Short mmCIF file of C-alpha atoms in Angstrom, two decimals:
data_model
loop_
_atom_site.label_atom_id
_atom_site.label_comp_id
_atom_site.label_asym_id
_atom_site.label_seq_id
_atom_site.Cartn_x
_atom_site.Cartn_y
_atom_site.Cartn_z
CA UNK A 1 -6.48 -20.64 -4.82
CA UNK A 2 -4.31 -19.79 -7.74
CA UNK A 3 -0.64 -19.46 -7.75
CA UNK A 4 0.43 -16.00 -6.26
CA UNK A 5 1.31 -13.39 -8.94
CA UNK A 6 4.58 -12.53 -7.34
CA UNK A 7 5.81 -16.01 -8.06
CA UNK A 8 4.99 -15.75 -11.57
CA UNK A 9 6.69 -12.73 -12.63
CA UNK A 10 7.76 -9.45 -11.40
CA UNK A 11 4.71 -7.03 -11.09
CA UNK A 12 5.71 -4.72 -14.09
CA UNK A 13 5.56 -7.84 -16.19
CA UNK A 14 2.85 -9.64 -14.73
CA UNK A 15 0.44 -6.93 -14.74
CA UNK A 16 0.44 -6.23 -18.52
CA UNK A 17 -2.54 -4.98 -20.32
CA UNK A 18 -4.55 -8.12 -20.28
CA UNK A 19 -3.88 -8.99 -16.76
CA UNK A 20 -4.50 -5.34 -15.60
CA UNK A 21 -7.92 -5.36 -17.45
CA UNK A 22 -8.96 -8.62 -16.05
CA UNK A 23 -7.95 -7.43 -12.55
CA UNK A 24 -9.98 -4.10 -12.75
CA UNK A 25 -13.05 -5.56 -14.50
CA UNK A 26 -13.62 -8.23 -11.82
CA UNK A 27 -16.64 -7.16 -9.59
CA UNK A 28 -15.61 -9.39 -6.93
CA UNK A 29 -12.01 -7.93 -6.89
CA UNK A 30 -13.27 -4.38 -6.83
CA UNK A 31 -15.50 -5.26 -3.88
CA UNK A 32 -12.63 -6.59 -2.02
CA UNK A 33 -10.36 -3.95 -2.78
CA UNK A 34 -12.96 -1.28 -1.78
CA UNK A 35 -13.50 -3.17 1.63
CA UNK A 36 -9.88 -3.37 2.24
CA UNK A 37 -9.30 0.25 1.46
CA UNK A 38 -12.07 1.25 3.68
CA UNK A 39 -10.63 -0.68 6.56
CA UNK A 40 -7.12 0.64 5.88
CA UNK A 41 -8.37 4.12 6.06
CA UNK A 42 -10.05 3.33 9.36
CA UNK A 43 -6.81 2.13 10.65
CA UNK A 44 -5.34 5.32 9.69
CA UNK A 45 -7.08 7.07 12.51
CA UNK A 46 -6.97 10.46 10.84
CA UNK A 47 -8.46 13.16 13.19
CA UNK A 48 -12.26 13.56 12.53
CA UNK A 49 -12.17 17.23 11.75
CA UNK A 50 -13.40 17.10 8.06
CA UNK A 51 -10.25 18.48 6.87
CA UNK A 52 -9.01 16.62 3.78
CA UNK A 53 -5.58 15.21 4.21
CA UNK A 54 -2.70 14.39 1.58
CA UNK A 55 -2.39 10.59 1.40
CA UNK A 56 -0.03 8.34 -0.37
CA UNK A 57 -1.18 5.11 -2.02
CA UNK A 58 1.58 2.85 -2.45
CA UNK A 59 1.12 0.28 -5.13
CA UNK A 60 -2.11 2.11 -6.25
CA UNK A 61 -2.47 -0.24 -9.44
CA UNK A 62 -5.73 0.60 -11.32
CA UNK A 63 -6.82 3.34 -8.69
CA UNK A 64 -9.31 0.97 -7.05
CA UNK A 65 -8.03 1.80 -3.57
CA UNK A 66 -7.52 5.29 -4.42
CA UNK A 67 -11.13 5.83 -5.21
CA UNK A 68 -11.97 5.00 -1.54
CA UNK A 69 -9.54 7.61 -0.65
CA UNK A 70 -11.32 10.35 -2.77
CA UNK A 71 -14.75 9.11 -1.34
CA UNK A 72 -13.33 10.07 2.06
CA UNK A 73 -12.61 13.49 0.67
CA UNK A 74 -8.78 13.28 0.66
CA UNK A 75 -6.23 14.04 -1.80
CA UNK A 76 -3.88 11.52 -2.75
CA UNK A 77 -0.68 10.61 -4.55
CA UNK A 78 -0.46 7.08 -6.09
CA UNK A 79 2.46 5.15 -6.97
CA UNK A 80 2.82 1.95 -9.07
CA UNK A 81 5.38 0.07 -11.27
CA UNK A 82 3.05 -1.24 -13.91
CA UNK A 83 2.14 1.14 -16.64
CA UNK A 84 -0.66 -1.07 -17.81
CA UNK A 85 -2.37 -0.65 -14.32
CA UNK A 86 -1.83 3.08 -14.36
CA UNK A 87 -3.39 3.42 -17.76
CA UNK A 88 -6.48 1.88 -16.54
CA UNK A 89 -6.35 4.38 -13.61
CA UNK A 90 -6.15 7.14 -16.11
CA UNK A 91 -9.13 5.70 -17.95
CA UNK A 92 -11.15 5.55 -14.80
CA UNK A 93 -10.24 9.23 -14.19
CA UNK A 94 -9.19 8.79 -10.64
CA UNK A 95 -8.79 12.11 -8.84
CA UNK A 96 -5.34 11.38 -7.39
CA UNK A 97 -2.09 12.18 -9.05
CA UNK A 98 -0.33 9.06 -10.47
CA UNK A 99 3.41 8.22 -10.52
CA UNK A 100 5.19 5.48 -12.25
CA UNK A 101 7.81 4.27 -9.84
CA UNK A 102 9.31 1.44 -7.88
CA UNK A 103 8.71 1.53 -4.20
CA UNK A 104 11.88 -0.49 -3.54
CA UNK A 105 13.89 2.42 -5.06
CA UNK A 106 12.78 4.89 -2.47
CA UNK A 107 9.72 7.10 -2.64
CA UNK A 108 11.35 10.23 -3.50
CA UNK A 109 9.36 12.67 -1.40
CA UNK A 110 10.04 15.65 0.73
CA UNK A 111 10.42 14.98 4.39
CA UNK A 112 7.18 15.23 6.59
CA UNK A 113 4.69 16.02 3.95
CA UNK A 114 2.40 13.17 3.88
CA UNK A 115 -0.51 12.86 6.32
CA UNK A 116 -0.93 9.18 5.76
CA UNK A 117 -0.07 6.20 3.61
CA UNK A 118 -1.97 2.97 2.68
CA UNK A 119 -0.91 -0.01 0.54
CA UNK A 120 -3.49 -2.61 -0.49
CA UNK A 121 -2.02 -5.96 -1.54
CA UNK A 122 1.09 -4.41 -2.93
CA UNK A 123 4.05 -4.59 -0.59
CA UNK A 124 4.50 -8.15 -0.59
CA UNK A 125 4.52 -8.14 -4.43
CA UNK A 126 7.48 -5.72 -4.53
CA UNK A 127 9.59 -7.54 -2.03
CA UNK A 128 8.97 -11.08 -3.06
CA UNK A 129 11.08 -12.07 -5.86
CA UNK A 130 11.20 -15.82 -6.96
CA UNK A 131 15.05 -15.48 -6.41
CA UNK A 132 14.68 -14.76 -2.87
CA UNK A 133 14.31 -18.09 -1.44
CA UNK A 134 17.07 -19.32 -3.48
CA UNK A 135 18.99 -16.42 -2.50
CA UNK A 136 18.69 -17.46 1.17
CA UNK A 137 19.50 -21.03 0.52
CA UNK A 138 22.54 -20.22 -1.61
CA UNK A 139 23.90 -17.71 0.97
CA UNK A 140 23.73 -20.38 3.55
CA UNK A 141 25.26 -23.01 1.35
CA UNK A 142 28.24 -20.66 0.54
CA UNK A 143 28.94 -19.86 4.15
CA UNK A 144 29.34 -23.60 4.81
CA UNK A 145 31.52 -25.04 2.35
CA UNK A 146 34.18 -24.64 -0.30
CA UNK A 147 33.26 -27.73 -2.53
CA UNK A 148 32.66 -27.17 -6.38
CA UNK A 149 29.00 -27.14 -5.82
CA UNK A 150 29.07 -23.99 -3.91
CA UNK A 151 31.53 -22.43 -5.91
CA UNK A 152 29.24 -22.72 -8.62
CA UNK A 153 26.32 -21.35 -6.71
CA UNK A 154 28.43 -18.56 -5.77
CA UNK A 155 29.21 -17.62 -9.45
CA UNK A 156 25.66 -17.69 -10.16
CA UNK A 157 24.75 -15.76 -7.28
CA UNK A 158 27.35 -12.89 -8.25
CA UNK A 159 25.93 -12.91 -11.83
CA UNK A 160 22.28 -13.25 -11.13
CA UNK A 161 21.93 -11.08 -8.26
CA UNK A 162 22.10 -7.39 -8.70
CA UNK A 163 22.00 -5.54 -5.53
CA UNK A 164 19.21 -3.40 -6.82
CA UNK A 165 16.94 -6.76 -6.59
CA UNK A 166 17.98 -7.78 -3.15
CA UNK A 167 14.80 -7.61 -1.36
CA UNK A 168 16.64 -6.41 1.82
CA UNK A 169 18.03 -3.45 0.36
CA UNK A 170 14.74 -2.47 -1.33
CA UNK A 171 12.87 -3.00 2.07
CA UNK A 172 15.48 -0.69 3.83
CA UNK A 173 15.05 1.99 0.83
CA UNK A 174 11.27 1.82 1.08
CA UNK A 175 10.77 1.94 4.76
CA UNK A 176 13.41 4.64 5.25
CA UNK A 177 12.13 6.94 2.48
CA UNK A 178 8.32 6.22 3.90
CA UNK A 179 9.46 7.13 7.42
CA UNK A 180 10.98 10.31 6.21
CA UNK A 181 8.09 11.42 4.08
CA UNK A 182 5.44 10.94 6.88
CA UNK A 183 4.36 13.68 9.06
CA UNK A 184 4.93 13.34 12.73
CA UNK A 185 2.39 11.12 14.39
CA UNK A 186 1.14 10.16 10.80
CA UNK A 187 0.37 6.46 10.14
CA UNK A 188 1.05 3.92 7.33
CA UNK A 189 -1.29 1.01 6.82
CA UNK A 190 -0.16 -1.78 4.73
CA UNK A 191 -2.47 -4.58 3.82
CA UNK A 192 -0.12 -7.68 3.19
CA UNK A 193 -0.78 -11.21 2.07
CA UNK A 194 2.57 -12.63 3.49
CA UNK A 195 3.73 -15.69 1.89
CA UNK A 196 4.82 -17.25 4.98
CA UNK A 197 5.75 -16.07 8.48
CA UNK A 198 9.51 -15.52 7.61
CA UNK A 199 8.44 -12.85 4.98
CA UNK A 200 6.12 -11.20 7.36
CA UNK A 201 8.65 -11.00 10.11
CA UNK A 202 11.25 -9.61 7.67
CA UNK A 203 8.99 -6.91 6.33
CA UNK A 204 7.97 -5.97 10.00
CA UNK A 205 11.65 -6.04 11.09
CA UNK A 206 12.66 -3.51 8.59
CA UNK A 207 9.80 -1.24 9.44
CA UNK A 208 10.80 -1.31 13.10
CA UNK A 209 14.48 -0.72 12.11
CA UNK A 210 13.62 2.34 10.16
CA UNK A 211 11.87 4.03 13.18
CA UNK A 212 8.32 2.88 12.88
CA UNK A 213 6.40 1.83 15.99
CA UNK A 214 3.20 -0.29 15.66
CA UNK A 215 2.35 -3.95 14.92
CA UNK A 216 0.01 -6.25 13.11
CA UNK A 217 -3.73 -6.01 13.14
CA UNK A 218 -5.42 -9.37 12.04
CA UNK A 219 -9.19 -9.26 10.92
CA UNK A 220 -10.98 -12.61 11.23
CA UNK A 221 -7.81 -14.67 12.36
CA UNK A 222 -9.73 -18.01 12.41
CA UNK A 223 -11.18 -18.08 9.05
CA UNK A 224 -8.75 -18.94 6.18
CA UNK A 225 -10.70 -17.25 3.60
CA UNK A 226 -11.64 -13.88 5.52
CA UNK A 227 -8.42 -13.47 7.31
CA UNK A 228 -6.71 -10.15 6.56
CA UNK A 229 -3.46 -8.64 7.87
CA UNK A 230 -2.60 -5.01 8.25
CA UNK A 231 0.71 -3.75 9.12
CA UNK A 232 -0.36 -0.47 11.12
CA UNK A 233 2.92 1.68 11.45
CA UNK A 234 3.18 4.88 13.31
CA UNK A 235 5.81 7.62 12.67
CA UNK A 236 7.14 8.71 15.96
CA UNK A 237 7.46 7.53 19.42
CA UNK A 238 4.71 4.96 20.74
CA UNK A 239 2.06 6.89 22.53
CA UNK A 240 -1.47 6.18 23.81
CA UNK A 241 -2.98 7.32 20.51
CA UNK A 242 -0.59 5.13 18.35
CA UNK A 243 -1.40 2.00 20.28
CA UNK A 244 -2.30 -0.82 17.75
CA UNK A 245 -6.04 -1.02 17.21
CA UNK A 246 -7.82 -4.29 17.69
CA UNK A 247 -8.52 -6.71 14.92
CA UNK A 248 -12.15 -7.73 13.94
CA UNK A 249 -13.56 -10.98 14.54
CA UNK A 250 -16.94 -12.70 14.01
CA UNK A 251 -20.00 -11.34 15.95
CA UNK A 252 -18.41 -8.14 15.86
CA UNK A 253 -16.37 -8.67 18.71
CA UNK A 254 -12.83 -7.25 19.00
CA UNK A 255 -10.27 -9.90 19.51
CA UNK A 256 -6.94 -9.17 20.92
CA UNK A 257 -4.72 -10.67 18.35
CA UNK A 258 -2.55 -7.77 17.97
CA UNK A 259 0.81 -7.15 19.31
CA UNK A 260 2.70 -3.84 19.61
CA UNK A 261 6.35 -3.54 19.16
CA UNK A 262 8.44 -0.84 20.49
CA UNK A 263 11.79 0.31 19.33
CA UNK A 264 13.40 -2.45 21.53
CA UNK A 265 14.90 -5.44 20.23
CA UNK A 266 12.23 -7.94 21.75
CA UNK A 267 9.43 -8.24 19.32
CA UNK A 268 6.59 -10.79 19.78
CA UNK A 269 4.88 -11.45 16.47
CA UNK A 270 1.79 -13.30 16.29
CA UNK A 271 2.45 -16.60 14.75
CA UNK A 272 -0.25 -18.27 12.65
CA UNK A 273 -0.04 -20.08 9.58
CA UNK A 274 -2.64 -19.83 6.85
CA UNK A 275 -3.06 -23.45 6.77
CA UNK A 276 -4.98 -24.82 9.39
CA UNK A 277 -4.13 -28.50 10.47
CA UNK A 278 -7.32 -30.60 9.31
CA UNK A 279 -9.36 -32.17 12.18
CA UNK A 280 -9.23 -36.03 12.09
CA UNK A 281 -12.97 -36.94 12.27
CA UNK A 282 -13.93 -40.13 13.96
CA UNK A 283 -15.26 -42.77 11.83
CA UNK A 284 -18.92 -43.03 12.87
CA UNK A 285 -20.70 -45.80 10.92
CA UNK A 286 -23.98 -44.68 12.60
CA UNK A 287 -23.99 -41.81 10.40
CA UNK A 288 -24.06 -38.12 11.61
CA UNK A 289 -26.39 -37.42 14.49
CA UNK A 290 -28.00 -34.18 15.55
CA UNK A 291 -25.08 -33.40 17.94
CA UNK A 292 -22.76 -33.48 14.90
CA UNK A 293 -24.99 -31.23 12.78
CA UNK A 294 -25.32 -28.70 15.78
CA UNK A 295 -21.59 -28.74 16.32
CA UNK A 296 -20.92 -27.97 12.53
CA UNK A 297 -23.39 -25.16 12.61
CA UNK A 298 -21.76 -23.65 15.52
CA UNK A 299 -18.58 -23.72 13.78
CA UNK A 300 -19.96 -22.02 10.72
CA UNK A 301 -21.34 -19.22 12.86
CA UNK A 302 -18.26 -18.58 14.44
CA UNK A 303 -16.52 -18.30 11.03
CA UNK A 304 -18.99 -15.70 10.19
CA UNK A 305 -21.17 -17.58 7.55
CA UNK A 306 -24.90 -17.20 7.72
CA UNK A 307 -26.29 -20.26 8.98
CA UNK A 308 -30.05 -21.22 9.18
CA UNK A 309 -31.71 -20.93 12.45
CA UNK A 310 -31.93 -24.08 14.93
CA UNK A 311 -35.35 -25.47 14.97
CA UNK A 312 -36.89 -28.58 16.07
CA UNK A 313 -36.50 -29.65 12.50
CA UNK A 314 -32.75 -29.38 12.38
CA UNK A 315 -31.04 -32.78 11.70
CA UNK A 316 -34.45 -34.44 12.03
CA UNK A 317 -34.36 -38.04 10.61
CA UNK A 318 -35.45 -37.87 7.03
CA UNK A 319 -37.03 -40.62 4.70
CA UNK A 320 -34.87 -43.33 3.55
CA UNK A 321 -34.58 -41.93 -0.14
CA UNK A 322 -32.98 -38.89 1.30
CA UNK B 1 0.38 15.82 -12.48
CA UNK B 2 -0.65 18.78 -10.40
CA UNK B 3 1.71 21.11 -8.67
CA UNK B 4 0.64 19.75 -5.12
CA UNK B 5 2.34 16.66 -6.15
CA UNK B 6 5.39 18.37 -7.82
CA UNK B 7 5.86 20.52 -4.51
CA UNK B 8 6.48 17.11 -2.76
CA UNK B 9 8.72 15.33 -5.14
CA UNK B 10 12.29 15.23 -4.69
CA UNK B 11 15.07 13.56 -6.90
CA UNK B 12 15.87 10.26 -5.49
CA UNK B 13 19.01 9.57 -7.51
CA UNK B 14 22.02 8.33 -5.44
CA UNK B 15 24.54 10.78 -4.45
CA UNK B 16 22.09 13.72 -4.84
CA UNK B 17 22.17 15.98 -1.68
CA UNK B 18 19.47 18.70 -2.91
CA UNK B 19 17.01 17.18 -5.19
CA UNK B 20 14.45 19.74 -4.70
CA UNK B 21 12.58 21.33 -6.31
CA UNK B 22 12.70 19.35 -9.64
CA UNK B 23 12.74 21.88 -12.45
CA UNK B 24 9.78 21.64 -15.02
CA UNK B 25 9.75 21.46 -18.77
CA UNK B 26 6.27 21.92 -19.70
CA UNK B 27 5.09 20.93 -23.31
CA UNK B 28 1.49 20.46 -22.55
CA UNK B 29 -0.58 22.12 -19.61
CA UNK B 30 -4.23 21.28 -18.97
CA UNK B 31 -6.56 22.99 -16.73
CA UNK B 32 -9.04 20.99 -14.90
CA UNK B 33 -11.55 22.37 -12.32
CA UNK B 34 -11.33 21.01 -8.71
CA UNK B 35 -13.73 21.72 -5.79
CA UNK B 36 -12.56 24.40 -3.63
CA UNK B 37 -11.80 23.43 -0.10
CA UNK B 38 -10.51 25.96 2.32
CA UNK B 39 -9.63 23.68 5.09
CA UNK B 40 -7.40 21.64 2.84
CA UNK B 41 -5.61 24.69 1.67
CA UNK B 42 -4.91 26.04 4.99
CA UNK B 43 -3.59 22.71 6.19
CA UNK B 44 -1.31 22.38 3.20
CA UNK B 45 -0.03 26.00 3.38
CA UNK B 46 2.42 25.18 6.11
CA UNK B 47 3.91 22.12 4.14
CA UNK B 48 4.21 23.79 0.97
CA UNK B 49 7.38 25.20 -0.28
CA UNK B 50 6.23 28.54 -1.69
CA UNK B 51 8.99 29.63 -3.71
CA UNK B 52 8.92 26.20 -5.56
CA UNK B 53 5.30 26.65 -6.10
CA UNK B 54 5.58 30.21 -7.56
CA UNK B 55 8.45 29.11 -9.89
CA UNK B 56 6.67 26.11 -11.04
CA UNK B 57 3.40 27.84 -11.74
CA UNK B 58 5.13 30.45 -13.59
CA UNK B 59 6.68 27.66 -15.85
CA UNK B 60 3.11 26.15 -16.35
CA UNK B 61 1.95 29.63 -17.44
CA UNK B 62 0.15 30.92 -14.35
CA UNK B 63 2.03 34.19 -12.76
CA UNK B 64 -0.76 35.32 -10.46
CA UNK B 65 0.90 33.86 -7.15
CA UNK B 66 2.66 36.60 -4.98
CA UNK B 67 6.22 36.01 -4.73
CA UNK B 68 6.27 36.58 -0.73
CA UNK B 69 3.53 35.31 1.68
CA UNK B 70 2.56 35.38 5.10
CA UNK B 71 0.06 33.42 6.93
CA UNK B 72 -2.31 36.28 7.36
CA UNK B 73 -2.85 36.35 3.60
CA UNK B 74 -4.70 33.09 4.19
CA UNK B 75 -7.80 35.06 5.20
CA UNK B 76 -8.28 36.68 1.99
CA UNK B 77 -10.51 34.84 -0.32
CA UNK B 78 -8.69 36.21 -3.31
CA UNK B 79 -5.42 34.73 -2.29
CA UNK B 80 -7.05 31.39 -1.58
CA UNK B 81 -8.65 31.19 -5.08
CA UNK B 82 -5.22 31.76 -6.68
CA UNK B 83 -3.70 29.25 -4.45
CA UNK B 84 -6.31 26.74 -5.21
CA UNK B 85 -6.03 27.28 -8.87
CA UNK B 86 -2.28 26.92 -9.05
CA UNK B 87 -1.89 23.99 -6.53
CA UNK B 88 -4.73 21.85 -7.71
CA UNK B 89 -6.13 22.90 -11.16
CA UNK B 90 -2.89 23.15 -13.25
CA UNK B 91 -1.95 19.78 -14.83
CA UNK B 92 1.15 19.00 -16.42
CA UNK B 93 0.13 16.54 -18.99
CA UNK B 94 3.33 16.22 -21.04
CA UNK B 95 6.80 17.20 -20.59
CA UNK B 96 9.60 16.33 -18.08
CA UNK B 97 10.83 16.88 -14.70
CA UNK B 98 14.57 17.75 -14.29
CA UNK B 99 16.88 16.86 -11.47
CA UNK B 100 18.40 20.14 -10.37
CA UNK B 101 21.73 18.59 -9.40
CA UNK B 102 22.44 16.03 -12.10
CA UNK B 103 20.11 17.19 -14.97
CA UNK B 104 18.61 13.98 -15.50
CA UNK B 105 15.16 14.13 -17.08
CA UNK B 106 12.01 12.27 -15.66
CA UNK B 107 9.67 12.14 -18.53
CA UNK B 108 6.10 13.01 -17.95
CA UNK B 109 3.47 11.46 -20.19
CA UNK B 110 -0.34 11.73 -20.07
CA UNK B 111 0.29 13.40 -16.76
CA UNK B 112 2.16 10.41 -15.13
CA UNK B 113 5.82 11.17 -14.30
CA UNK B 114 8.14 8.15 -14.84
CA UNK B 115 10.30 8.16 -11.62
CA UNK B 116 11.91 4.90 -12.23
CA UNK B 117 15.66 4.91 -11.56
CA UNK B 118 18.20 3.08 -13.74
CA UNK B 119 20.49 0.55 -12.11
CA UNK B 120 23.23 2.76 -11.63
CA UNK B 121 21.12 5.62 -9.98
CA UNK B 122 19.85 3.61 -7.22
#
């Protein structure tokens, strides 16, 4: 997989005109975004009374996700930091109103007016600066010593760091304003690709501190390619209707990979790395028999791939020239 | 940007206590037809700040909205049509939104307001 955009440049610079156009013209990306948006709207659990709602699309980009909202019949307001992406949204004549803004500066909406919020692949982009890792490392170093090296680091930190870039302050501003702008009982569903566990825990932590209840829904947790994570946050006290929904797994079964966090300090966050340790295959000089093939096919099925049926011809010995 | 969105926006500048409503400087207003949906209007009615909507629509050139409203007026189709027109069909294409406390202008270009705050306003 190519390097993450958020590690190359801040979103307003990375998503320039060329990148924005590339992003929006790829049919694969359009398809993925549509699926993610539909799933996010599903997780919003809006009442099924046919009444259109006013929703927020955070990091709406070129309007791919917003179009799903329109298809469901809702009105929406989209926010994004990249002018290039918004221009493309204008070209596509999306129905929602667009705003140029930075979610880390706060949303700037009146309290209790939004019926639901979605964010597709945008939250981690806004709160992952390349400086962040160095930031953590440097803060640790400073707290430990007074030697010239840490003095230099300290100078660098003071000059390079502007509090407006501090991811922590941005997260606080974002979640605080999001909580305020949502109506009571409304939900925010944020689809994220967290860089690592620390980042996901950080984001979730700030959400909880702002008053949200909820947790993480993971779809297809066992597949590295298909795995998707959604932060489902509810505005208001946890209740039966706001219990975290179950994630999807292969064969359509629900899998209980969610956890719900209350307002208490204890949070159990499902811990799973995107990198799975490689299984060590035993070296079998006799070649791979039927058993091995059947086992592999079963694995593929579990992942959700289409696999040919098992017949008497499966793993049958072929002629030598094969 | 429609008045629906304008009615939700508030000035986010540090230190501002009452940033709502943003004043509108309208340079170019466009009307676009939108499908009428009664349920949506009735649902939104409770959330809309009516005075702000009336003032804003007057700035945009539409003065048909009554100044005082009661929920009983929602039964009148004529009222709903006016409400619908003001809320969803008037677009501010070019102009600016002004913070009522600091006077700081948020420019609106091609219908998109630029709400990015400067370093010192966060």
